[in-house]
Short mmCIF file of C-alpha atoms in Angstrom, two decimals:
data_model
loop_
_atom_site.label_atom_id
_atom_site.label_comp_id
_atom_site.label_asym_id
_atom_site.label_seq_id
_atom_site.Cartn_x
_atom_site.Cartn_y
_atom_site.Cartn_z
CA MET A 1 99.35 61.46 36.53
CA PHE A 2 100.40 63.71 39.25
CA LEU A 3 100.47 66.58 36.52
CA ASN A 4 97.10 66.08 35.46
CA SER A 5 95.72 66.15 39.03
CA ALA A 6 97.71 69.20 39.92
CA SER A 7 96.51 71.05 36.88
CA LEU A 8 92.95 70.32 37.81
CA TYR A 9 93.50 71.51 41.24
CA LEU A 10 95.53 74.59 40.31
CA LEU A 11 93.04 75.50 37.29
CA LYS A 12 90.15 75.19 40.37
CA PHE A 13 88.22 72.47 38.27
CA ARG A 14 84.75 72.86 39.49
CA PHE A 15 82.57 69.90 38.81
CA GLY A 16 79.32 71.85 39.16
CA LYS A 17 75.84 70.68 38.33
CA ASN A 18 77.41 67.78 36.58
CA LYS A 19 79.48 66.38 39.57
CA PHE A 20 77.76 62.84 39.92
CA PHE A 21 78.00 62.50 36.04
CA ILE A 22 81.50 63.38 35.69
CA ILE A 23 82.51 61.23 38.79
CA ALA A 24 80.38 58.09 37.51
CA VAL A 25 82.06 58.33 34.06
CA ALA A 26 85.63 58.64 35.67
CA PHE A 27 84.81 55.59 37.87
CA ILE A 28 83.62 53.63 34.90
CA CYS A 29 86.72 54.62 32.92
CA PHE A 30 88.93 53.48 35.91
CA LEU A 31 87.18 50.44 36.07
CA VAL A 32 87.51 49.66 32.32
CA GLY A 33 91.28 50.42 32.87
CA ILE A 34 91.42 47.79 35.35
CA VAL A 35 89.60 45.03 33.43
CA PHE A 36 91.30 45.87 30.09
CA PRO A 37 94.89 46.44 31.21
CA LYS A 38 95.80 47.28 27.40
CA ILE A 39 93.98 50.50 27.46
CA ASP A 40 95.40 51.88 30.77
CA THR A 41 96.00 55.08 29.71
CA ILE A 42 92.70 55.86 30.72
CA TYR A 43 94.05 56.04 33.94
CA PHE A 44 95.73 59.04 33.03
CA PHE A 45 92.52 61.12 32.77
CA ALA A 46 90.24 59.17 35.20
CA LEU A 47 92.36 58.88 38.22
CA PRO A 48 93.16 62.61 38.89
CA VAL A 49 89.54 63.18 38.53
CA LEU A 50 88.64 60.66 41.04
CA VAL A 51 91.37 62.01 43.21
CA ASN A 52 90.20 65.59 43.06
CA ALA A 53 86.59 64.69 43.68
CA ALA A 54 87.63 62.69 46.81
CA ALA A 55 89.70 65.62 48.14
CA LYS A 56 86.84 67.92 47.93
CA ILE A 57 84.25 65.65 49.87
CA LYS A 58 83.42 67.23 53.25
CA GLY A 59 82.78 65.02 56.21
CA LYS A 60 84.19 63.18 59.14
CA LEU A 61 87.41 62.58 57.01
CA ASN A 62 88.08 66.26 57.20
CA TYR A 63 88.91 65.70 60.94
CA ALA A 64 91.26 63.04 60.46
CA GLY A 65 94.10 64.92 61.52
CA LYS A 66 92.74 65.43 65.15
CA TYR A 67 94.14 61.93 65.91
CA GLY A 68 97.57 62.68 64.76
CA ASP A 69 99.69 63.04 61.97
CA PHE A 70 100.58 59.72 60.38
CA THR A 71 101.74 60.71 56.96
CA TYR A 72 105.48 60.73 57.83
CA GLY A 73 105.34 56.96 59.37
CA THR A 74 103.28 55.86 56.39
CA TYR A 75 105.97 57.63 54.43
CA VAL A 76 108.62 55.78 56.18
CA PHE A 77 107.47 52.43 56.49
CA SER A 78 105.62 51.92 53.29
CA PHE A 79 108.42 51.46 50.86
CA PRO A 80 110.42 48.70 52.91
CA VAL A 81 107.13 46.89 53.62
CA GLN A 82 106.28 46.88 49.83
CA GLN A 83 110.11 45.56 49.08
CA MET A 84 109.69 42.67 51.80
CA LEU A 85 106.08 41.80 50.16
CA ILE A 86 107.68 41.91 46.73
CA ALA A 87 110.76 39.74 47.95
CA LYS A 88 108.46 37.26 49.36
CA GLY A 89 106.94 36.71 45.82
CA LEU A 90 103.71 38.93 45.44
CA ILE A 91 103.82 40.69 42.28
CA ASN A 92 99.84 41.88 41.91
CA PRO A 93 100.02 45.68 42.59
CA TYR A 94 96.63 45.54 44.28
CA TYR A 95 97.47 42.84 46.80
CA ILE A 96 100.58 44.69 47.59
CA PHE A 97 98.82 47.74 48.30
CA MET A 98 96.23 46.18 50.49
CA ILE A 99 98.57 44.30 52.35
CA THR A 100 100.89 47.37 52.80
CA THR A 101 98.02 49.59 54.09
CA ILE A 102 97.09 46.83 56.43
CA ILE A 103 100.82 46.43 57.84
CA VAL A 104 102.01 50.14 57.73
CA PHE A 105 98.57 51.92 59.34
CA PRO A 106 99.41 50.43 62.62
CA LEU A 107 103.03 51.05 62.11
CA ALA A 108 102.56 54.86 61.36
CA ILE A 109 100.20 55.21 64.50
CA LEU A 110 102.77 53.88 66.56
CA SER A 111 105.67 55.86 65.09
CA TRP A 112 103.55 59.21 65.64
CA LYS A 113 102.66 58.08 69.52
CA PHE A 114 106.00 56.86 70.52
CA ILE A 115 108.68 58.59 68.46
CA GLU A 116 107.44 61.93 66.35
CA PHE A 117 104.85 63.35 68.97
CA PRO A 118 107.20 63.06 71.86
CA PHE A 119 110.06 64.68 69.85
CA LEU A 120 107.71 67.63 68.66
CA LYS A 121 106.88 68.16 72.25
CA LEU A 122 110.78 68.90 72.91
CA LYS A 123 110.88 71.26 70.11
CA HIS A 124 110.17 74.25 72.40
CA LYS A 125 113.32 73.52 74.41
CA ILE A 126 115.71 73.98 71.42
CA LYS A 127 114.66 77.60 71.14
#
């Protein structure tokens, strides 16, 4: 799936005038893949189109980084949180995703504010 999305990006895929139609068809295919799990191969085509479409949206989300870089905290905390949820008996990936997001986002913010950012301010003292 990553290869499909990266290919769309590297080929500079343009949605053009049919942008909303392409996104709507991809979204419908994505929903069909959720409702009918036996044809989940549709994800390999629909999800990369949706990811690329979302990445090209201009708006308030383009400025999300002005509050800090929470990506590393998300990376560090998400796997242990997911493993704890699985150990507690959750097996539905959608529930795991939602609960992980609710737990990890505040942890990532705290990590940025109290660990990562203070250490980045010390970076100039090393040189």
